[in-house]
C-alpha positions as semicolon CSV with decimal commas, in nm:
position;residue;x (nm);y (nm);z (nm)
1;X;21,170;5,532;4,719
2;X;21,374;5,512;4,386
3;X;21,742;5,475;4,439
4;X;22,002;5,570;4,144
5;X;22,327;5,511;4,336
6;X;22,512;5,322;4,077
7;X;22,572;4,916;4,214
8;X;22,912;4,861;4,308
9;X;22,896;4,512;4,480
10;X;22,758;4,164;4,330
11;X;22,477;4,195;4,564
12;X;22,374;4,548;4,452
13;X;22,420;4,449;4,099
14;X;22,198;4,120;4,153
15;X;21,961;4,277;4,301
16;X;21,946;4,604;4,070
17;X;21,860;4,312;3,768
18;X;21,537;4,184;4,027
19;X;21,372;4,509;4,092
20;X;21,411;4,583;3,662
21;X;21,259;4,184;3,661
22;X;20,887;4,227;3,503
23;X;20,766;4,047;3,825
24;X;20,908;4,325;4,073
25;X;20,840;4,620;3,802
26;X;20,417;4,448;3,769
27;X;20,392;4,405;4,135
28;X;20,527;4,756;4,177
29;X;20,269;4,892;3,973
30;X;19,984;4,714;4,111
31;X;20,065;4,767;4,477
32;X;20,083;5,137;4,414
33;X;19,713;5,153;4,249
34;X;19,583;4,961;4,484
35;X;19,753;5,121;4,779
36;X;19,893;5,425;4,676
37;X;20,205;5,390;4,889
38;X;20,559;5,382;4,739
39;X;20,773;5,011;4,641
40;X;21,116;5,024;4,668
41;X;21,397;4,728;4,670
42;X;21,733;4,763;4,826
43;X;22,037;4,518;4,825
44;X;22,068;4,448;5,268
45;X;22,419;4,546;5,349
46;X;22,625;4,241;5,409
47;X;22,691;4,321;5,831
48;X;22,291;4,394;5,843
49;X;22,057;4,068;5,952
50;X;21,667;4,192;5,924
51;X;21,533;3,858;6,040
52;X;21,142;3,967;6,022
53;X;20,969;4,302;5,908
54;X;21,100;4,650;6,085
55;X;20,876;4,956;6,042
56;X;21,026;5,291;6,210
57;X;20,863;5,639;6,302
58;X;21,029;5,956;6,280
59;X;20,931;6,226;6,436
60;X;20,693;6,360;6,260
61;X;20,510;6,030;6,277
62;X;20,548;5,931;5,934
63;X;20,666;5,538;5,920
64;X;20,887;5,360;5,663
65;X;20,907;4,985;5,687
66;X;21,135;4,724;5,529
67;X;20,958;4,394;5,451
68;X;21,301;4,149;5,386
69;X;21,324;3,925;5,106
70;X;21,519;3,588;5,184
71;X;21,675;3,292;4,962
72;X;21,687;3,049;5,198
73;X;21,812;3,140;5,536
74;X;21,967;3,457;5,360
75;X;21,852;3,806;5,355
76;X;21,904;3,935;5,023
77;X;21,751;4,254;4,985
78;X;21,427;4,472;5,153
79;X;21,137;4,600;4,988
80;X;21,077;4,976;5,102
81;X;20,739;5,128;5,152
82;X;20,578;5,378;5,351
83;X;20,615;5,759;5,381
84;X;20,249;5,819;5,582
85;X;20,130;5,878;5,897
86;X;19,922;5,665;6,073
87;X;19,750;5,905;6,300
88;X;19,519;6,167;6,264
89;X;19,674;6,582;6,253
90;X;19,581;6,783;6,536
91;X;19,708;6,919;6,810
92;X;19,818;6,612;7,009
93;X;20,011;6,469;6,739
94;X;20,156;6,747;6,652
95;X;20,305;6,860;7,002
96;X;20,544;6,568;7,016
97;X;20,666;6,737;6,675
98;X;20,643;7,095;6,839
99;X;20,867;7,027;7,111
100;X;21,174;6,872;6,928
101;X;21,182;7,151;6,731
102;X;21,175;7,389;6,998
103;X;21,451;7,175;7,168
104;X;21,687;7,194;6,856
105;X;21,639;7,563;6,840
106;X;21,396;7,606;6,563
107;X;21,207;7,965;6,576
108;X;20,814;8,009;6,604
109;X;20,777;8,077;6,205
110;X;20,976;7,731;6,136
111;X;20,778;7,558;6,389
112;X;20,406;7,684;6,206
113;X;20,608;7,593;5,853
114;X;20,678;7,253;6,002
115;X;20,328;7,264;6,125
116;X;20,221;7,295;5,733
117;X;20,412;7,042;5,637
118;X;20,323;6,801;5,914
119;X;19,920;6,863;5,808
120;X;19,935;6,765;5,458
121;X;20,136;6,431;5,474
122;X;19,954;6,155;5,381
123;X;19,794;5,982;5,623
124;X;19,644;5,584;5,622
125;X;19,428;5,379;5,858
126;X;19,693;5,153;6,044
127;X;19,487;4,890;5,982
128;X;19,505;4,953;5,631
129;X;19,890;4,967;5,664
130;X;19,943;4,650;5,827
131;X;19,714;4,460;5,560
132;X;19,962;4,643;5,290
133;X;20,208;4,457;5,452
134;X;20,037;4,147;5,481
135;X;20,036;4,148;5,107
136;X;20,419;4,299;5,097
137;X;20,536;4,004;5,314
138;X;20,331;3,740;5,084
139;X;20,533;3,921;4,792
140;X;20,858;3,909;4,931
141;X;20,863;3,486;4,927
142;X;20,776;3,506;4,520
143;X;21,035;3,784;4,503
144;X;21,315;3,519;4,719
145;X;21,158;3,219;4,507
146;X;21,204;3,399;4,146
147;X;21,603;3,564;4,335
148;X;21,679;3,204;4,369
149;X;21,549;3,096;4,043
150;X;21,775;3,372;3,867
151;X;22,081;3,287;4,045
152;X;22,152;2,985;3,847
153;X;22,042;3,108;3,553
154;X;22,267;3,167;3,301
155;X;22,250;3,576;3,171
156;X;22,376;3,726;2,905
157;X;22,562;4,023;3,123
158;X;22,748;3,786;3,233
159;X;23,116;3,674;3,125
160;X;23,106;3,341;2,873
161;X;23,321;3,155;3,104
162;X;23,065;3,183;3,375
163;X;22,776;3,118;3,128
164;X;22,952;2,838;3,009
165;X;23,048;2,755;3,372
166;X;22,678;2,707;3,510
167;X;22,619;2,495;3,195
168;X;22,908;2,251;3,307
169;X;22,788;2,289;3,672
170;X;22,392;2,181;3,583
171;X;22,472;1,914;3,311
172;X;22,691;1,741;3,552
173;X;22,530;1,793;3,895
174;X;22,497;1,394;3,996
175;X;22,859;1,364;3,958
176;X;23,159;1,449;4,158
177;X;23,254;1,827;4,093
178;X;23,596;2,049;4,170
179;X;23,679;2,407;4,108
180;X;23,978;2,291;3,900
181;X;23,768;2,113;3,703
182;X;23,494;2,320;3,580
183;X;23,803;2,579;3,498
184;X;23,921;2,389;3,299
185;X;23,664;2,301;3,110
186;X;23,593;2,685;3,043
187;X;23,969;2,755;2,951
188;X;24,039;2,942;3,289
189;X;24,251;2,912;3,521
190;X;24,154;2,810;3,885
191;X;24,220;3,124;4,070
192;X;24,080;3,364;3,766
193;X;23,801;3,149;3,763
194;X;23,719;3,181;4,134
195;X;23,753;3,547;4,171
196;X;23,568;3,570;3,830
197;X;23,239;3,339;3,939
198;X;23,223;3,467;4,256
199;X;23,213;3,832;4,128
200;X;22,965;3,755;3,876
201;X;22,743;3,571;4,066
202;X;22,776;3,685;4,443
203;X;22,855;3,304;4,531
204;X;23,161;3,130;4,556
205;X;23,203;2,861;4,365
206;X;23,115;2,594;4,638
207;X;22,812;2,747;4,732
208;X;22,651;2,778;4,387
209;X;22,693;2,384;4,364
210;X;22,501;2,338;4,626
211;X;22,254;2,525;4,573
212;X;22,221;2,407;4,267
213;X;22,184;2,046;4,372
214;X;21,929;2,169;4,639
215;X;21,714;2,314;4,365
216;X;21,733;2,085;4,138
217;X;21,629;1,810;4,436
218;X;21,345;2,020;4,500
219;X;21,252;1,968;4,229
220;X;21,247;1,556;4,256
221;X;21,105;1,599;4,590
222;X;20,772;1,681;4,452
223;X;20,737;1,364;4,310
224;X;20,604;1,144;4,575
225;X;20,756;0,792;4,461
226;X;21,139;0,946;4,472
227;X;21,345;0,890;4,790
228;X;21,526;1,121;4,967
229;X;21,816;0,912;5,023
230;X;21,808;0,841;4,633
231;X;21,771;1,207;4,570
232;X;22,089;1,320;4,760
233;X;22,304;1,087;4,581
234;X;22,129;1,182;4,226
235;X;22,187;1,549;4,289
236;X;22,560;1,478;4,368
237;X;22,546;1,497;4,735
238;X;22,825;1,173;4,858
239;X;22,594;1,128;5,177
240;X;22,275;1,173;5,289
241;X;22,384;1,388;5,637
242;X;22,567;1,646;5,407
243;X;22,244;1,659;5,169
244;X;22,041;1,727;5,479
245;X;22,261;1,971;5,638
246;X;22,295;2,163;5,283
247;X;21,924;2,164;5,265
248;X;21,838;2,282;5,554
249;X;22,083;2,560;5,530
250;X;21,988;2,701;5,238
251;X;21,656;2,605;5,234
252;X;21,556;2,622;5,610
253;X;21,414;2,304;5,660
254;X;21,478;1,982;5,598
255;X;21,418;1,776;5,270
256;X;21,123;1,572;5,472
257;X;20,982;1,874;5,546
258;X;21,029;2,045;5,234
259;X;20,794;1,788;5,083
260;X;20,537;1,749;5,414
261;X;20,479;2,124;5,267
262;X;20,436;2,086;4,930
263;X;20,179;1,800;4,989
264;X;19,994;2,035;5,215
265;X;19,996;2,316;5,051
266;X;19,937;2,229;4,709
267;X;19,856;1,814;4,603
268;X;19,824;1,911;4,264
269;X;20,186;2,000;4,233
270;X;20,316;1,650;4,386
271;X;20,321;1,503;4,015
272;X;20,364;1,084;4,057
């Protein structure tokens, strides 16, 4: 499931820089040995909304499935695996097979060479398969976690004035923040700026602030004597209904919840 078509959009290009991440390329690895099914990732195509895990049959009963990788309430990109069968060959399977071929015309000698064919693709227990998944879908929130993490990082493929751009943007989060102004303070102008960050980084410029400011409250979230309401207004948000409504979009769920789940799941990391 290796793709070469060159990246033409930010998206493509983002996500072309995960899957050649360490993470993606040692997970890759490992879930091959241990399963010996393929690991592909794809950039999602902007007008396509996988919502949960889709696995498809052809045919020939061999299944692909796409496990989708999220930042926030956004599906970024799919991880690809599959190319097996999940039932036995014999003659039952294979009649299903039999008998679209012999509806699209194919002759007897095709049909026994499709027969061949059919007989020696790999085949795994579904249960099997759906525990690969398990363990594909457990991988596909550290993938969106370390995505996020690398979209407001600065990179050194990227142009200086958007480098130099997310340095502005992070050392001056808590205070009020314009378009106009962070171009300036890189030497561009407004709308070369715009069209530059937002083809650089796949966000516009509004969007990255935000995010930004949601990460970064995250990040005070986890210690259990901070405030929301003193949170949103130390990450730059002017009021506390657009800091919830920002978190919850991009983070789907709300900042009390966001930390409710962190306690839960993991005390150790709620640092006083």
């Amino acid at each position: 499931m290796n793709h070469t078509i060159a990246p033409t959009t930010p998206r493509q290009r983002f996500i072309q820089n995960l899957a050649e991440s360490e993470l993606f390329q040692h997970y890759q690895k490992a879930f091959h040995t241990l399963t010996s099914l393929p690991l592909g990732l794809e950039a999602s195509k902007e007008d396509e909304h996988i919502e949960s895990i889709v696995t498809r049959k052809g045919v020939a009963g061999v299944v692909e499935t796409q496990v989708p990788v999220r930042v926030g309430k956004n599906t970024i990109a799919v991880l690809l695996t599959g190319g097996v069968r999940l039932q036995p060959a014999n003659a039952d399977t294979f009649a299903p097979v039999a008998k679209a071929l012999l509806d699209d015309g194919h002759s007897a000698p095709e049909i026994r060479g499709a027969k061949v064919h059919f007989e020696h693709a790999p085949i795994m227990e579904p249960a099997r398969y759906e525990a690969a998944l398990a363990i594909l879908q457990s991988f596909a929130l550290q993938l969106g976690e370390s995505a996020h993490r690398m979209l407001f990082a600065t990179a050194t493929h990227e142009p200086e004035a958007v480098r130099n751009a997310k340095t502005f943007i992070h050392a001056h989060l808590a205070e009020p923040m314009s378009l106009e102004a962070v171009a300036s303070a890189v030497n561009v102008s407004p709308f070369h700026f715009c069209k530059l960050f937002k083809r650089a980084t796949g966000l516009t410029f509004t969007d990255f602030v935000n995010r930004a400011r949601v990460e970064k409250a995250k990040r005070m979230l986890m210690k259990p004597a901070a405030r929301i309401t003193e949170v949103a207004y130390d990450v730059g948000f002017q009021s506390l209904s657009h800091f919830n409504r920002s978190f919850r979009r991009i983070a789907d769920e709300s900042p009390t919840e966001f930390r409710s789940r962190m306690k839960h799941s993991g005390p150790a990391l709620m640092a006083a």
